[in-house]
Amino acid sequence: MLSNIDNSCYITDSRSKFVFQENGKKITLCNIDKVESTRIDVDGCAVKEGIRCDGMLKVDMKDLDIYIELKGSDVLHGADQIIRTRNILGTNKNSKGYIVCSSGPKVKTDGQNAKKKARAKGIDLVIETNQREYDY
């Protein structure tokens, strides 16, 4: 899979934390077992056309792909971006998605619909409105 991606779009190592941030939104993925992981800059690098999420982390040793979308408030569109990226770049059995967005009343309702949509495609989706750290 990585052979199809420009090598400037990804980095592979076993660092303890991978940080994704954009426009005041931030998520940190903590590599508790310090396993080799590949951070991929998806938007505009690995995938240049169509809808796509901002970034992803491939953890082959755990058979896990993690998709990251840093949004304003349109979480339904964020779910679509994660689903499409999975269709293009996903290779591992387990898929997890994180959308970090601005808070707002519509986010709560749309969030439930986004989670349902992602679950139907085999993606466990988490939507947060704050900067967070997650272990993997």
Coordinates of C-alpha atoms in Angstrom, one line a residue:
M1 CA 0.0 0.0 0.0
L2 CA 2.7 2.5 0.9
S3 CA 4.5 1.8 -2.4
N4 CA 1.6 3.7 -4.1
I5 CA 2.2 6.8 -1.9
D6 CA 4.9 9.4 -2.4
N7 CA 7.4 8.8 0.5
S8 CA 7.2 12.5 1.5
C9 CA 3.6 11.8 2.6
Y10 CA 4.4 9.4 5.4
I11 CA 6.8 8.5 8.2
T12 CA 7.2 5.2 9.9
D13 CA 8.6 4.8 13.4
S14 CA 7.8 3.7 16.9
R15 CA 7.6 7.1 18.7
S16 CA 5.4 7.3 21.7
K17 CA 3.0 10.0 20.4
F18 CA 1.6 11.0 17.0
V19 CA 0.0 14.5 16.9
F20 CA -2.4 15.7 14.3
Q21 CA -3.4 19.4 14.4
E22 CA -5.0 22.0 12.1
N23 CA -6.9 25.3 12.7
G24 CA -6.9 24.9 16.5
K25 CA -8.1 21.3 16.4
K26 CA -5.7 18.7 17.8
I27 CA -5.6 15.0 18.6
T28 CA -2.7 13.0 20.0
L29 CA -2.5 9.2 19.5
C30 CA -0.4 7.6 22.2
N31 CA 1.6 4.5 21.1
I32 CA 1.5 2.7 24.5
D33 CA 3.3 -0.4 23.2
K34 CA 5.7 1.7 21.1
V35 CA 5.0 -0.5 18.0
E36 CA 6.0 0.6 14.6
S37 CA 3.3 2.9 13.1
T38 CA 3.0 4.9 9.9
R39 CA 1.6 8.4 10.0
I40 CA 0.2 9.4 6.6
D41 CA -0.6 12.9 5.5
V42 CA -3.7 12.1 3.5
D43 CA -5.3 15.4 2.5
G44 CA -3.4 16.9 -0.5
C45 CA -0.5 14.5 -0.3
A46 CA -1.4 10.8 -0.3
V47 CA -4.8 11.6 -1.8
K48 CA -5.0 14.7 -3.9
E49 CA -8.5 14.5 -5.4
G50 CA -12.0 13.9 -4.1
I51 CA -13.1 13.9 -0.5
R52 CA -10.5 12.5 2.0
C53 CA -9.7 12.9 5.7
D54 CA -6.8 14.9 7.0
G55 CA -4.5 12.1 8.1
M56 CA -4.2 8.5 9.1
L57 CA -2.1 6.1 11.2
K58 CA -1.4 2.6 10.1
V59 CA -0.5 0.1 12.8
D60 CA 0.1 -3.1 10.9
M61 CA 1.3 -5.0 14.0
K62 CA -2.2 -4.4 15.6
D63 CA -4.0 -4.8 12.2
L64 CA -5.4 -1.3 12.8
D65 CA -6.0 1.8 10.6
I66 CA -6.9 5.0 12.4
Y67 CA -8.4 7.9 10.4
I68 CA -8.3 11.5 11.6
E69 CA -10.6 14.4 10.5
L70 CA -10.2 17.8 12.0
K71 CA -13.5 19.7 11.3
G72 CA -15.5 22.8 11.9
S73 CA -18.9 21.4 12.5
D74 CA -20.0 19.2 9.6
V75 CA -19.5 15.8 11.2
L76 CA -21.6 14.0 8.6
H77 CA -19.2 15.2 5.9
G78 CA -16.3 14.2 8.2
A79 CA -17.7 10.6 8.3
D80 CA -17.9 10.6 4.5
Q81 CA -14.3 11.7 4.3
I82 CA -13.1 8.9 6.6
I83 CA -15.2 6.3 4.8
R84 CA -13.8 7.3 1.4
T85 CA -10.2 7.4 2.7
R86 CA -10.7 3.9 4.1
N87 CA -11.9 2.7 0.7
I88 CA -8.7 4.1 -0.9
L89 CA -6.0 3.5 1.7
G90 CA -7.4 1.0 4.2
T91 CA -5.7 -2.4 4.4
N92 CA -6.0 -3.5 8.0
K93 CA -8.9 -5.4 9.4
N94 CA -9.7 -3.0 12.3
S95 CA -10.7 0.6 11.5
K96 CA -11.1 3.5 14.0
G97 CA -12.0 7.1 13.1
Y98 CA -11.7 10.3 15.1
I99 CA -13.4 13.5 14.2
V100 CA -12.3 16.5 16.3
C101 CA -14.8 19.4 15.7
S102 CA -16.1 22.6 17.0
S103 CA -18.9 22.3 19.5
G104 CA -22.4 23.2 18.5
P105 CA -26.0 21.9 18.9
K106 CA -26.1 20.3 15.5
V107 CA -22.9 18.3 16.2
K108 CA -24.7 16.1 18.7
T109 CA -27.5 15.0 16.4
D110 CA -25.4 14.7 13.3
G111 CA -22.8 12.9 15.4
Q112 CA -25.1 10.0 16.1
N113 CA -25.9 9.8 12.4
A114 CA -22.2 10.0 11.5
K115 CA -21.4 7.2 13.9
K116 CA -24.2 5.0 12.5
K117 CA -23.0 5.6 8.9
A118 CA -19.4 4.8 9.8
R119 CA -20.4 1.7 11.8
A120 CA -22.2 0.4 8.8
K121 CA -18.9 0.5 6.9
G122 CA -16.9 -1.2 9.7
I123 CA -15.4 1.9 11.3
D124 CA -15.6 2.6 15.0
L125 CA -16.1 6.4 15.0
V126 CA -15.4 8.8 17.9
I127 CA -16.4 12.4 17.8
E128 CA -14.9 14.9 20.2
T129 CA -15.1 18.7 20.6
N130 CA -11.9 19.1 22.6
Q131 CA -8.3 18.3 22.2
R132 CA -7.8 14.8 23.4
E133 CA -5.2 12.0 23.7
Y134 CA -6.1 8.4 22.9
D135 CA -4.1 5.2 23.4
Y136 CA -3.8 2.6 20.8

